[in-house]
mmCIF file of C-alpha atoms and ligand atoms in Angstrom:
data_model
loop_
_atom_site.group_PDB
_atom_site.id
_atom_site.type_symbol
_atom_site.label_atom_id
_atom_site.label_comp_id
_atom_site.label_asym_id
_atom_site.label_seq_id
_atom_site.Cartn_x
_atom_site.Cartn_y
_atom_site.Cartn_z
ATOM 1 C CA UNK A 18 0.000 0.000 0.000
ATOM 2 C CA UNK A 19 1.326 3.496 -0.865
ATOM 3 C CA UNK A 20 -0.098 6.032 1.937
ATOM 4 C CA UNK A 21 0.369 9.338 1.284
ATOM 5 C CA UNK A 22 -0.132 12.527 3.639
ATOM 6 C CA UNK A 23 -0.416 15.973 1.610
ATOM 7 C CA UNK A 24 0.115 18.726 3.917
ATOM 8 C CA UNK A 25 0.689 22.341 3.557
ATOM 9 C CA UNK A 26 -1.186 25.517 4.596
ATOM 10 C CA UNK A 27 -4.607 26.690 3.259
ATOM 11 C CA UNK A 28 -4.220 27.281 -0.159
ATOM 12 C CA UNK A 29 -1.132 25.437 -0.170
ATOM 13 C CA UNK A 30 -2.365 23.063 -3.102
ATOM 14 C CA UNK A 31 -3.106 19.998 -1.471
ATOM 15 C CA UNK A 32 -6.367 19.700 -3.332
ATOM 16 C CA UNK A 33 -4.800 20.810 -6.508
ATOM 17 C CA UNK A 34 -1.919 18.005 -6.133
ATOM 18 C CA UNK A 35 -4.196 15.418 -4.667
ATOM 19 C CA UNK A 36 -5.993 14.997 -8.116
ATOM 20 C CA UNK A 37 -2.717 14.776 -9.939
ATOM 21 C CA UNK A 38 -1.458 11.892 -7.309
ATOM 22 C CA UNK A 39 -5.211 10.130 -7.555
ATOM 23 C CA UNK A 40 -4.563 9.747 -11.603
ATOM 24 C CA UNK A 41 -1.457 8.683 -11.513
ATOM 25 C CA UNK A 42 -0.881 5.952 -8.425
ATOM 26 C CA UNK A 43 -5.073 5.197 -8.029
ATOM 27 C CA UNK A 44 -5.247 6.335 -4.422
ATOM 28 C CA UNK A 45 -8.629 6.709 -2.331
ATOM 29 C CA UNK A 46 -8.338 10.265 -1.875
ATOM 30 C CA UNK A 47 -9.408 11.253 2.032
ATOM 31 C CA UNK A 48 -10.036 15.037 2.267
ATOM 32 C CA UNK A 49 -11.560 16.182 5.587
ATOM 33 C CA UNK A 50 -12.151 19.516 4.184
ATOM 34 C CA UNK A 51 -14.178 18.061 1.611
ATOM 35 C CA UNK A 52 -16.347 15.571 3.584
ATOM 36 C CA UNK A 53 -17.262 18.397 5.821
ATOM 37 C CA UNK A 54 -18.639 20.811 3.589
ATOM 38 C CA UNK A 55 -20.517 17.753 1.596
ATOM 39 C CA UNK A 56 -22.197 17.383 5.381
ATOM 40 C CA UNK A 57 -22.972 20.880 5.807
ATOM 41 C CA UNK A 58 -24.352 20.875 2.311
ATOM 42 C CA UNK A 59 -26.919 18.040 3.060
ATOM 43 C CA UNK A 60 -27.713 20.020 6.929
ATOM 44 C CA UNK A 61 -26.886 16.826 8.638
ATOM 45 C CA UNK A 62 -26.079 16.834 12.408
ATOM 46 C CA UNK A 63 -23.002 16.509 11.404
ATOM 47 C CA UNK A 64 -22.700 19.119 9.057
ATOM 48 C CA UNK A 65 -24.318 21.981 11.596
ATOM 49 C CA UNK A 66 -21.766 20.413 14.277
ATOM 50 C CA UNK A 67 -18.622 21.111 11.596
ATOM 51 C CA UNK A 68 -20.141 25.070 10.314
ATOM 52 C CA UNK A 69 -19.248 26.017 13.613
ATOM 53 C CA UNK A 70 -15.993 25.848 13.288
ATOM 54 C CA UNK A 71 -15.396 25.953 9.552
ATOM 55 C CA UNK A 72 -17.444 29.249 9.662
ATOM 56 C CA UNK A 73 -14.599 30.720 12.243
ATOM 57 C CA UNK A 74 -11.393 28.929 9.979
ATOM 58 C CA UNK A 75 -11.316 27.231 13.497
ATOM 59 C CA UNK A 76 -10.182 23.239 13.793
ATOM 60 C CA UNK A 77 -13.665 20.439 14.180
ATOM 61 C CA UNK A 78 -12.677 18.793 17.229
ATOM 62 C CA UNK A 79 -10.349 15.989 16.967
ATOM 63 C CA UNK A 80 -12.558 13.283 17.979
ATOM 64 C CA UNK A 81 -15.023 14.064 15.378
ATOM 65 C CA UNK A 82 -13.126 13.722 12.441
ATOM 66 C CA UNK A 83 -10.874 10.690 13.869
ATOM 67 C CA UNK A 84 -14.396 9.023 13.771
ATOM 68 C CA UNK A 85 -14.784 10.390 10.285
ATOM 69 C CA UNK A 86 -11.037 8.714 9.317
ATOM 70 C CA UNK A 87 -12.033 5.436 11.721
ATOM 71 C CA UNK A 88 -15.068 4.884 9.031
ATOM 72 C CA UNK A 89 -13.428 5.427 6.554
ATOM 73 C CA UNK A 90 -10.653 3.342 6.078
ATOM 74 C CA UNK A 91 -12.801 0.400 7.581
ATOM 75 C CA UNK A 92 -15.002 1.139 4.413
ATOM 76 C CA UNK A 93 -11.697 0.559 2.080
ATOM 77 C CA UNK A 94 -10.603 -2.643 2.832
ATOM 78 C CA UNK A 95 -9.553 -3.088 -1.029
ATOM 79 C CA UNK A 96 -7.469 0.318 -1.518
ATOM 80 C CA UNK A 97 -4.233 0.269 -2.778
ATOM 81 C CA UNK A 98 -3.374 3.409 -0.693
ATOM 82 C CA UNK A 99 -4.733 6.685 0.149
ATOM 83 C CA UNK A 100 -3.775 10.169 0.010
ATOM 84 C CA UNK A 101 -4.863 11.802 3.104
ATOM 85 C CA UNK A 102 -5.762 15.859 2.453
ATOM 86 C CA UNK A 103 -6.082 17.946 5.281
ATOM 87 C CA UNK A 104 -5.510 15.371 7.651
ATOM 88 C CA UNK A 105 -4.076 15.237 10.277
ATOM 89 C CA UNK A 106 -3.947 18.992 11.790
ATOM 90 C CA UNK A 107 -3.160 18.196 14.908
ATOM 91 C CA UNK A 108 -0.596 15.831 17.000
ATOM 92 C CA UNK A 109 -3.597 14.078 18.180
ATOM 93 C CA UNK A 110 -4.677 13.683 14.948
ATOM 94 C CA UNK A 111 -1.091 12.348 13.586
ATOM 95 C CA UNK A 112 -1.100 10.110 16.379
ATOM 96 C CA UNK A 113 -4.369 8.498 16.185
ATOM 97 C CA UNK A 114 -3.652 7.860 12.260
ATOM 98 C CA UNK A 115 -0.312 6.401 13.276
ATOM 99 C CA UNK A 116 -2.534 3.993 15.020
ATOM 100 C CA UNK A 117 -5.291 3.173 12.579
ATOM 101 C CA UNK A 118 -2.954 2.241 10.105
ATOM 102 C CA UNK A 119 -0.563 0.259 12.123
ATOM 103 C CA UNK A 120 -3.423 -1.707 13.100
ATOM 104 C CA UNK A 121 -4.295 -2.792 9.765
ATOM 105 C CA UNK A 122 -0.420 -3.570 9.349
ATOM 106 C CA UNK A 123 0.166 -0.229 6.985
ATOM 107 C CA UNK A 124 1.888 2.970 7.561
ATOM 108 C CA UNK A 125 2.193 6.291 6.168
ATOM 109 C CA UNK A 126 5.235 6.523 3.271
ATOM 110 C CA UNK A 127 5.434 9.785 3.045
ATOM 111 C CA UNK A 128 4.661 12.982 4.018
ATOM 112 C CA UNK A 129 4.864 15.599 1.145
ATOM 113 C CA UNK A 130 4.682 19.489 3.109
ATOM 114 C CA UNK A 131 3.820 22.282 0.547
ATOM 115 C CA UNK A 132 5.946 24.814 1.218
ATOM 116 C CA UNK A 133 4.193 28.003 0.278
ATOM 117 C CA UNK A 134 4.867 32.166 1.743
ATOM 118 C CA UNK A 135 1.991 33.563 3.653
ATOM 119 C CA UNK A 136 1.601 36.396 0.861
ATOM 120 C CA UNK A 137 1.176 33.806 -2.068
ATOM 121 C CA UNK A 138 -1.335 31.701 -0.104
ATOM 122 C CA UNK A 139 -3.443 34.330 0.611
ATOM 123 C CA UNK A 140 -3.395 35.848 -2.469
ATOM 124 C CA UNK A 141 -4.744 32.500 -4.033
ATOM 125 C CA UNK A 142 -7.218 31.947 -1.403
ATOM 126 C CA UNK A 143 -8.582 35.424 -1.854
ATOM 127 C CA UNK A 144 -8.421 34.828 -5.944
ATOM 128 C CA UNK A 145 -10.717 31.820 -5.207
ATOM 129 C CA UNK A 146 -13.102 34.022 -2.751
ATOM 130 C CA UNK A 147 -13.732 36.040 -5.323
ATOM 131 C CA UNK A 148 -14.274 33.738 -8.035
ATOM 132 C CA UNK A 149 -16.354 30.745 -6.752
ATOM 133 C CA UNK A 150 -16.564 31.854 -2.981
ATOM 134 C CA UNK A 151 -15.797 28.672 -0.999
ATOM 135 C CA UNK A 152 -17.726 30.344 2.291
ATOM 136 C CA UNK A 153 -14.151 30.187 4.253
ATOM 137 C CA UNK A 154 -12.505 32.160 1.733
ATOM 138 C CA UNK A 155 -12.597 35.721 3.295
ATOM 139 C CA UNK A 156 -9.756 37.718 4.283
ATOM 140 C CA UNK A 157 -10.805 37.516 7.961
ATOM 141 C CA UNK A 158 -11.464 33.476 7.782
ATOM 142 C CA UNK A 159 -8.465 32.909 5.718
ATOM 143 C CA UNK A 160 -6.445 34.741 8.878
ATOM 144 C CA UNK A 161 -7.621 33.124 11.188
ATOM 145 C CA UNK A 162 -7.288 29.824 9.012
ATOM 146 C CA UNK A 163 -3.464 30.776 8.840
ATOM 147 C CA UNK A 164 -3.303 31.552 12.432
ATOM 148 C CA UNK A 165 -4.800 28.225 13.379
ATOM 149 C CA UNK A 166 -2.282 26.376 10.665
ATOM 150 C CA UNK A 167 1.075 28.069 12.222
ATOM 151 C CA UNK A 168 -0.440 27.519 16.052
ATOM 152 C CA UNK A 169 -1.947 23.595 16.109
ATOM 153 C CA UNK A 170 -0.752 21.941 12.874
ATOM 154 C CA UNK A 171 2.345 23.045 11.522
ATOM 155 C CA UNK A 172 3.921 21.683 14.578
ATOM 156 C CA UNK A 173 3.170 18.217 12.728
ATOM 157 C CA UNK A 174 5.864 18.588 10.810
ATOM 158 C CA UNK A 175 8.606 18.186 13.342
ATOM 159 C CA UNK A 176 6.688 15.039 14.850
ATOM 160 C CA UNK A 177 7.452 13.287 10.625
ATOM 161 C CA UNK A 178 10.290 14.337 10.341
ATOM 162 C CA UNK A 179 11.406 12.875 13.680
ATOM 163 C CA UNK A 180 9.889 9.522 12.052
ATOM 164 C CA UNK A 181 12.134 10.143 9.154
ATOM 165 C CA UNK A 182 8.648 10.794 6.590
ATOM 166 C CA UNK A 183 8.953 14.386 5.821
ATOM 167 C CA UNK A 184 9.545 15.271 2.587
ATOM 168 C CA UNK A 185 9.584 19.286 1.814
ATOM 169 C CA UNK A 186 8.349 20.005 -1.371
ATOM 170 C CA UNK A 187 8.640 23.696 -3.046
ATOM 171 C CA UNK A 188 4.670 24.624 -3.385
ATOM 172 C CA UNK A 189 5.763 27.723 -5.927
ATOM 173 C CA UNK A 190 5.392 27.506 -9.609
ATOM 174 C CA UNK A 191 2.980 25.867 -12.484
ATOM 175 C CA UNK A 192 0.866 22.754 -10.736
ATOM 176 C CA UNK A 193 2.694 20.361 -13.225
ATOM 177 C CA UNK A 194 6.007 21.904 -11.969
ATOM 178 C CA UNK A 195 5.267 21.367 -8.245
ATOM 179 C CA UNK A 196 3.544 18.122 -9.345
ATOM 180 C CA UNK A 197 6.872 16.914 -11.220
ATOM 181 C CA UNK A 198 8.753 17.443 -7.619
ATOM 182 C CA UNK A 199 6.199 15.500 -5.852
ATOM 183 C CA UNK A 200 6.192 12.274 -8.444
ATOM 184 C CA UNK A 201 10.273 12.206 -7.851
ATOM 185 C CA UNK A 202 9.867 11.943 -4.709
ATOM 186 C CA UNK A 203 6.850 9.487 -4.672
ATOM 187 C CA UNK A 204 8.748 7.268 -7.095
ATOM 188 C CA UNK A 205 11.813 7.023 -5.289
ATOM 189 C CA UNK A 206 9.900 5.364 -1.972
ATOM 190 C CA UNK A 207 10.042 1.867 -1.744
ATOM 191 C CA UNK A 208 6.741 0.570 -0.782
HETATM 192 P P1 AP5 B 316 -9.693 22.139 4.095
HETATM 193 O O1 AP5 B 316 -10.779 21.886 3.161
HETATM 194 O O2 AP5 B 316 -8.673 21.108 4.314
HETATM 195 O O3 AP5 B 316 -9.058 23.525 3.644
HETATM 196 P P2 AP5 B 316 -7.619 24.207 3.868
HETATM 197 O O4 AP5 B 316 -6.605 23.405 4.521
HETATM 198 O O5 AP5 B 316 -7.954 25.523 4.477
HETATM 199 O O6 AP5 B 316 -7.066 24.355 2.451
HETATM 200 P P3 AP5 B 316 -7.714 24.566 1.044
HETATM 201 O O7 AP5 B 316 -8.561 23.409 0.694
HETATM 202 O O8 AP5 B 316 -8.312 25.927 0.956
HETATM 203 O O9 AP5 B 316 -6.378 24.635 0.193
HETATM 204 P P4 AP5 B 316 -5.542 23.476 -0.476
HETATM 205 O O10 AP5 B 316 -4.239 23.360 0.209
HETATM 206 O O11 AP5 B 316 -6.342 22.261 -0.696
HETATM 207 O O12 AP5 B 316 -5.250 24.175 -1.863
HETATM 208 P P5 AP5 B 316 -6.062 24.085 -3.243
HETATM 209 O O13 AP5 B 316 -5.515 23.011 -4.090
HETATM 210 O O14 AP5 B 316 -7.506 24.122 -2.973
HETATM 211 O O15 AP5 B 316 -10.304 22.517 5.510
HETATM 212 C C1 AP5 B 316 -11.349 23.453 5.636
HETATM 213 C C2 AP5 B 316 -11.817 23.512 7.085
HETATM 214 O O16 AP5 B 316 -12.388 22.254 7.448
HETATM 215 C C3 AP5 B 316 -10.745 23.789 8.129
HETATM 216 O O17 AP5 B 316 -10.516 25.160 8.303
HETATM 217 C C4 AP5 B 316 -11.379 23.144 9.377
HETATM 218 O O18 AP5 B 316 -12.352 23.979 9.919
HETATM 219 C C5 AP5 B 316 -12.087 21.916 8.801
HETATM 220 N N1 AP5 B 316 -11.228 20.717 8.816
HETATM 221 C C6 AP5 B 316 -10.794 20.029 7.708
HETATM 222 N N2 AP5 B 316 -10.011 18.999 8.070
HETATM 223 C C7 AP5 B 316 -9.948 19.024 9.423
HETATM 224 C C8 AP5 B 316 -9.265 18.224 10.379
HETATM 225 N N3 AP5 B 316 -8.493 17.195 10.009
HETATM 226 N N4 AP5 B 316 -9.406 18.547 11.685
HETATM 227 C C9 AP5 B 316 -10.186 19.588 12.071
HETATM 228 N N5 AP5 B 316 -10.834 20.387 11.221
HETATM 229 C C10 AP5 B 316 -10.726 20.108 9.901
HETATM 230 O O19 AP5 B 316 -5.601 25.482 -3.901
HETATM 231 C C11 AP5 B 316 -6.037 26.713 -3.359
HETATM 232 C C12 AP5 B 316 -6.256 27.704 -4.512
HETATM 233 O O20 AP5 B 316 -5.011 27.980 -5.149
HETATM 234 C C13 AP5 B 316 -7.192 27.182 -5.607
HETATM 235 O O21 AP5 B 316 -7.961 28.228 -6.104
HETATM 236 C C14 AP5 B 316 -6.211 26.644 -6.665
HETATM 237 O O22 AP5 B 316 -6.763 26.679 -7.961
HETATM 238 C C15 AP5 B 316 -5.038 27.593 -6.522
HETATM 239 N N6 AP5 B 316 -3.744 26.951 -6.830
HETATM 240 C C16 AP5 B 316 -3.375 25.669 -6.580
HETATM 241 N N7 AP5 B 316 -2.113 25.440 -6.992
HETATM 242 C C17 AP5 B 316 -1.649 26.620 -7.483
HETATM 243 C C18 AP5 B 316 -0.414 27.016 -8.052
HETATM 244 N N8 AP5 B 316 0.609 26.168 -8.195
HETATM 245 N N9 AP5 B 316 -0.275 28.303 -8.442
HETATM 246 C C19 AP5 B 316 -1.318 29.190 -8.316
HETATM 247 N N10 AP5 B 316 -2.527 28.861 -7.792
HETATM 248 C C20 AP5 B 316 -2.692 27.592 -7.379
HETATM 249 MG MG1 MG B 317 -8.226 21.546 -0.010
#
C-alpha cells in the first residue's frame, strides 16, 4: 500500500496536487475539508456540528473527524493506498492515524509538506473568494485559518520528520512543476 499525507497551509495546493497523485498511483483520496462541507451541504447533524468551526477557519474537534477517518478506512478494505488531504492537523490527529494504520499492518510513506509564503497563499485563497466563494474564503477566515495552521498543525511537521517521513516540497510555480517534484519523490519510496 502506498499512503500518502499531503500537507501544507490553506491554499497550499493539497487539493490541486491530490488529483494529480489520484490519476497517476489510483489512491482513495481522504479530504476532511471536503467531507465536511458535503455534510454541511446536506444540513446533517453533522454538518451543523462542523459550520461552527469551519465558519470561524477554526479546527472540528479531533474526535469528530478521527471518527470520520475510523469509518473510513474500515469502508476501504480493497485500496491500494490513500492520500490523506487535510488530515491530520493536529498531533492528536497524527497520532491516532499512526494507530489506525498500524493496526491494519500499513503505515504512512510519506509525508509531502507544501511549502508556500503567507503572501502567495493568501493571495490565491482570496483569488478563489472572489471567483467561486468557498464560504471560508474571506480575508478575515483565511487569517484566522493561517493563524490556526502556524499555532496547532504546523507543529506536525517536526513530529514526521522525527519519524524520518517528511519530505519538503517547493509549493511555488505551475501545478505540473510542483507536481513533477512531488512524483520524484513518490517514485523514489520503496513501498
Ligand atoms: P480544508 O478543506 O482542508 O481547507 P484548507 O486546509 O484551508 O485548504 P484549502 O482546501 O483551501 O487549500 P488546499 O491546500 O487544498 O489548496 P487548493 O488546491 O484548494 O479545511 C477546511 C476547514 O475544514 C478547516 O478550516 C477546518 O475547519 C475543517 N477541517 C478540515 N479537516 C480538518 C481536520 N483534520 N481537523 C479539524 N478540522 C478540519 O488550492 C487553493 C487555490 O489555489 C485554488 O484556487 C487553486 O486553484 C489555486 N492553486 C493551486 N495550486 C496553485 C499554483 N501552483 N499556483 C497558483 N494557484 C494555485
Ligand atoms: Mg483543499
Amino acid at each position: 500500500m502506498l499512503n500518502i499525507v499531503i500537507f501544507g497551509a490553506p491554499g497550499s495546493g493539497k487539493g490541486t496536487q491530490s488529483e494529480k497523485l489520484i490519476e497517476k498511483y489510483h489512491l482513495t483520496h481522504i479530504s476532511t475539508g471536503e467531507i465536511l462541507r458535503n455534510e454541511i451541504e446536506h444540513d446533517t447533524k453533522l454538518g451543523q456540528l462542523a459550520n461552527k468551526y469551519m465558519s470561524e477557519g477554526q479546527l472540528v474537534p479531533d474526535e469528530v473527524v478521527i471518527d470520520i477517518l475510523d469509518g473510513l478506512l474500515a469502508d476501504n478494505p480493497d485500496s491500494v493506498g490513500f492520500i490523506f488531504d487535510g488530515f491530520p492537523r493536529t498531533l492528536k490527529q497524527g497520532e491516532a492515524l499512526d494507530k489506525m494504520l498500524s493496526k491494519r499492518g500499513e503505515r504512512i510513506n510519506v509525508v509531502l509538506s507544501l511549502e508556500v509564503d503567507d503572501e502567495e497563499l493568501t493571495d490565491r485563497l482570496v483569488k478563489r473568494g472572489e471567483i467561486s466563494g468557498r464560504s471560508d474564503d474571506t480575508p478575515e477566515t483565511i487569517k484566522s485559518r493561517l493563524q490556526v495552521y502556524y499555532g496547532q498543525t504546523a507543529q506536525l511537521k517536526e513530529y514526521y520528520a522525527n519519524q524520518g517521513n517528511l519530505a519538503l516540497i517547493d509549493g511555488i510555480g505551475t501545478v505540473d512543476d510542483i507536481f513533477g517534484r512531488i512524483e520524484n519523490t513518490v517514485d523514489k519510496l520503496k513501498y
